[in-house]
mmCIF file of C-alpha atoms in Angstrom:
data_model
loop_
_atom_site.group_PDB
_atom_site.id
_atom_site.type_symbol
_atom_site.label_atom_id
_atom_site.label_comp_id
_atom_site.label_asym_id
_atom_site.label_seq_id
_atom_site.Cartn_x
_atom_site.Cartn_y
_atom_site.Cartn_z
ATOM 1 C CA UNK V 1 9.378 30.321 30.060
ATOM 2 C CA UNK V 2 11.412 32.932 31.139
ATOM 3 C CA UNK V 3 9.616 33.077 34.746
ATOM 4 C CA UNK V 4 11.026 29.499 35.808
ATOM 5 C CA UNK V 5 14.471 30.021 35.636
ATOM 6 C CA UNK V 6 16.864 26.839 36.128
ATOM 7 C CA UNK V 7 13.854 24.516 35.560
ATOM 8 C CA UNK V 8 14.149 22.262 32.644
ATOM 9 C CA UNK V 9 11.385 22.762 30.035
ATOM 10 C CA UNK V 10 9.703 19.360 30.177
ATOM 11 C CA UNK V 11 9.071 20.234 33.525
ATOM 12 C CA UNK V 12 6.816 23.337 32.748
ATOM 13 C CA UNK V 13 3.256 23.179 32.954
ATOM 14 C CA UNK V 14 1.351 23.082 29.645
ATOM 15 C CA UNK V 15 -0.285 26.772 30.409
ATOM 16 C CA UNK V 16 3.573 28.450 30.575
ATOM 17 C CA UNK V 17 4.225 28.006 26.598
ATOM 18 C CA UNK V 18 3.113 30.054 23.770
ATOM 19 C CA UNK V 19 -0.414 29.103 21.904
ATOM 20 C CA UNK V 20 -0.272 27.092 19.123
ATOM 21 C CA UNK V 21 2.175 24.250 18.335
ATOM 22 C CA UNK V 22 4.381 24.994 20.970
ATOM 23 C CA UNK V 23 1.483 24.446 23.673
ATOM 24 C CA UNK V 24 -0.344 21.578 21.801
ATOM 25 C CA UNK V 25 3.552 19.891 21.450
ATOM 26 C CA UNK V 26 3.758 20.564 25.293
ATOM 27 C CA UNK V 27 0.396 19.028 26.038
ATOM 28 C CA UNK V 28 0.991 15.697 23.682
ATOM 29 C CA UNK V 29 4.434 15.176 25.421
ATOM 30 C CA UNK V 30 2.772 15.577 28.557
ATOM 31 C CA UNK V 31 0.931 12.270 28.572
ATOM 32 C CA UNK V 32 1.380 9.525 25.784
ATOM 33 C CA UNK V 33 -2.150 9.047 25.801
ATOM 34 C CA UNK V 34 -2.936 12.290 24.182
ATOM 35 C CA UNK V 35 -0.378 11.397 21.363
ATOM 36 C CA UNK V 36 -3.068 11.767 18.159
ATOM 37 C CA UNK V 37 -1.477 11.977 14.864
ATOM 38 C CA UNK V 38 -2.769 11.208 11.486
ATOM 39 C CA UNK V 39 -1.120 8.114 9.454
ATOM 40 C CA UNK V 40 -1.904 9.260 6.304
ATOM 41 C CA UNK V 41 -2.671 5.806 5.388
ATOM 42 C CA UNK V 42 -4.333 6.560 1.701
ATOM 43 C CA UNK V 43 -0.616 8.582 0.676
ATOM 44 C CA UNK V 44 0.837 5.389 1.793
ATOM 45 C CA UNK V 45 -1.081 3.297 -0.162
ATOM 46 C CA UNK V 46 -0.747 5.488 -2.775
ATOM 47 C CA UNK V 47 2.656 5.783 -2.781
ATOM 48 C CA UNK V 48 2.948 2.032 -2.724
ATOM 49 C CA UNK V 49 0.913 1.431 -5.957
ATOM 50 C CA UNK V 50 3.106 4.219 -7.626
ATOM 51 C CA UNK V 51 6.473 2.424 -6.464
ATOM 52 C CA UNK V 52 4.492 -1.002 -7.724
ATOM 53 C CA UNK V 53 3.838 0.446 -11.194
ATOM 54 C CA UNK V 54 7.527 1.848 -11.055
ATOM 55 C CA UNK V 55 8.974 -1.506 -10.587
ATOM 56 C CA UNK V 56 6.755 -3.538 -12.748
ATOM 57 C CA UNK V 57 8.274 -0.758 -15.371
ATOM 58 C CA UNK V 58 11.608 -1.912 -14.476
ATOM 59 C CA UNK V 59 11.124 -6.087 -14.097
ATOM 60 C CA UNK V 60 9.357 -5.539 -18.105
ATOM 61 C CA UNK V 61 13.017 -3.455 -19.253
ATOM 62 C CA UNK V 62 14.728 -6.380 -17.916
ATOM 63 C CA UNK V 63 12.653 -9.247 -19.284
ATOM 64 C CA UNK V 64 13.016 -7.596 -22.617
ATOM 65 C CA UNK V 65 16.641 -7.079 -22.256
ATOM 66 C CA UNK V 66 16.887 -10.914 -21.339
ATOM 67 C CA UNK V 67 14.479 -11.954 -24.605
ATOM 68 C CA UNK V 68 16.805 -9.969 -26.648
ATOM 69 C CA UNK V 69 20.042 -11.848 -25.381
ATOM 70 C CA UNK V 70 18.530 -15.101 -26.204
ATOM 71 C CA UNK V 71 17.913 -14.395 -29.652
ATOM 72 C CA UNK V 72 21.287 -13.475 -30.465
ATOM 73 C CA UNK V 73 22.820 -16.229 -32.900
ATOM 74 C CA UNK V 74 25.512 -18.360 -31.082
ATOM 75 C CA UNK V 75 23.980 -17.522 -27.780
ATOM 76 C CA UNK V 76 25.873 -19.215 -24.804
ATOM 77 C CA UNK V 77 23.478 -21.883 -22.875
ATOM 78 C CA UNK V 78 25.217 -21.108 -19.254
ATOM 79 C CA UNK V 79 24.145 -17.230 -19.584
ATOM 80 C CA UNK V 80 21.972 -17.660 -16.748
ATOM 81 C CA UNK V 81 25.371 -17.449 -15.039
ATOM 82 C CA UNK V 82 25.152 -14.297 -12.936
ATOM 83 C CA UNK V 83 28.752 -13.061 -14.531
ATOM 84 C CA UNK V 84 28.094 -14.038 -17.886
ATOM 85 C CA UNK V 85 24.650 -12.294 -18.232
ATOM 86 C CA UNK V 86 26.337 -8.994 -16.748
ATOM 87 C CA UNK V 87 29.291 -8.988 -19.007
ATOM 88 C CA UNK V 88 27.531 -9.754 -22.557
ATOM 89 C CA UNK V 89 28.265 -8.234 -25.884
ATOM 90 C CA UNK V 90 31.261 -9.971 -26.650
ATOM 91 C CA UNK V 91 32.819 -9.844 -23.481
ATOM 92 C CA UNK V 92 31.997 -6.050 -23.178
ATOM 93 C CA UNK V 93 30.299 -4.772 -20.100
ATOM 94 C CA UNK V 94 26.465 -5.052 -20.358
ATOM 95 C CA UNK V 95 26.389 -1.526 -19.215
ATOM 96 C CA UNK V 96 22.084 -1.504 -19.369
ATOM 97 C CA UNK V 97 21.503 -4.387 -17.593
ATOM 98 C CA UNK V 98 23.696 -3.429 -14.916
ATOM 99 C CA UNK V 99 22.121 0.128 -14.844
ATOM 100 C CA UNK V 100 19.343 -0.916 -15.010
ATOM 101 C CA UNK V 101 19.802 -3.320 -11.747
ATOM 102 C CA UNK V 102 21.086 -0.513 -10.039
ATOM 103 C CA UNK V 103 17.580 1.710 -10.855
ATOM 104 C CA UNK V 104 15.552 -1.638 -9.618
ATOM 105 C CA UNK V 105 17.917 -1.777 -6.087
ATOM 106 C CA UNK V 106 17.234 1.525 -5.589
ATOM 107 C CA UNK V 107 13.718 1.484 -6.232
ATOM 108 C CA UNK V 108 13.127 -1.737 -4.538
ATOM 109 C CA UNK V 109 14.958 0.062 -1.075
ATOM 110 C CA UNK V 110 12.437 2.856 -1.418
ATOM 111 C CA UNK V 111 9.913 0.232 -2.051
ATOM 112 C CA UNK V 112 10.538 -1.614 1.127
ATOM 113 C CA UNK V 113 11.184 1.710 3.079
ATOM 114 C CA UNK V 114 7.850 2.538 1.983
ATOM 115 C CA UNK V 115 6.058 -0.529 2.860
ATOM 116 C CA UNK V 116 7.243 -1.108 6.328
ATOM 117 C CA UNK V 117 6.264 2.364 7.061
ATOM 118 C CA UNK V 118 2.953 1.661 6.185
ATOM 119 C CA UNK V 119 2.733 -1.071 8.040
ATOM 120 C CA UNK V 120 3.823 0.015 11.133
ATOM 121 C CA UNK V 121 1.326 2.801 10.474
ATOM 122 C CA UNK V 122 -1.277 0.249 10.301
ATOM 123 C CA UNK V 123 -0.637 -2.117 12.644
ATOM 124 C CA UNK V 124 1.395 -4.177 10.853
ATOM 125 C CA UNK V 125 -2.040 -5.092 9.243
ATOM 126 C CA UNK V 126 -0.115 -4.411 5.613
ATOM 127 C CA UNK V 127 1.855 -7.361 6.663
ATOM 128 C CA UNK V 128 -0.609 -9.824 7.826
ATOM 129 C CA UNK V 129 -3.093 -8.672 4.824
ATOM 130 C CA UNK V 130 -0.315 -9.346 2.503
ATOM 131 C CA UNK V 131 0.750 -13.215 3.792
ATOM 132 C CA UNK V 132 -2.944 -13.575 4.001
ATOM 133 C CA UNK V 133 -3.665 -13.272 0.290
ATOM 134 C CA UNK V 134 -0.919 -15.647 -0.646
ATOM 135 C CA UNK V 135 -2.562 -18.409 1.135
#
């Protein structure tokens, strides 16, 4: 590349850089045609049933924190109010439930990260296969 001085790389024919990557990176950008990459569509499944198994973890931790709430004695019928079921234990922060929210948030983000990746992967296939099967 040092032979074309003042000439901007992308304008360099293919030949002009190194074997390898750098001339197989060269070629691809050289027509969006040749653009071939794998999806890895199998990790991203993968990874998706993981993240699944992860939440469903998490939504069974919070069911059983919410069983356990309703069998305390004297248990307040309006705890289905978002405030009260946060701040439980005698007016003392429910600090589980709300770490425990913040593990499923950040899971769930990851989750949906993940899944829209896939799909776009796919053809947004994931998407359409998934509305499908609710039907």
């Amino acid at each position: 590349m040092k032979n074309y001085p003042g000439l901007p790389e992308c304008l360099l024919p293919v030949e002009k850089y190194p074997e390898g990557y750098p001339r197989i990176s060269a070629y691809i950008d050289s027509d969006s045609d040749t653009a071939l990459f794998r999806r890895f569509g199998i990790l991203h499944a993968r990874s998706l049933l993981y993240k699944q198994v992860e939440l469903t973890e998490l939504e069974a931790q919070l069911d059983k924190l919410d069983e356990e709430d309703e069998g305390k004695p004297g248990a307040d019928p309006n705890k289905w109010r978002l405030g009260h079921s946060i701040s439980l234990n005698d007016g003392q922060m429910n600090e589980k439930r709300r770490d425990l929210m913040k593990k499923i948030d950040e899971k769930l983000e990851e989750y949906g990260m993940s899944y829209y990746a896939a799909s776009d992967y796919n053809g947004s296939d994931l998407r359409r296969q998934t509305y499908s099967a609710r039907s």
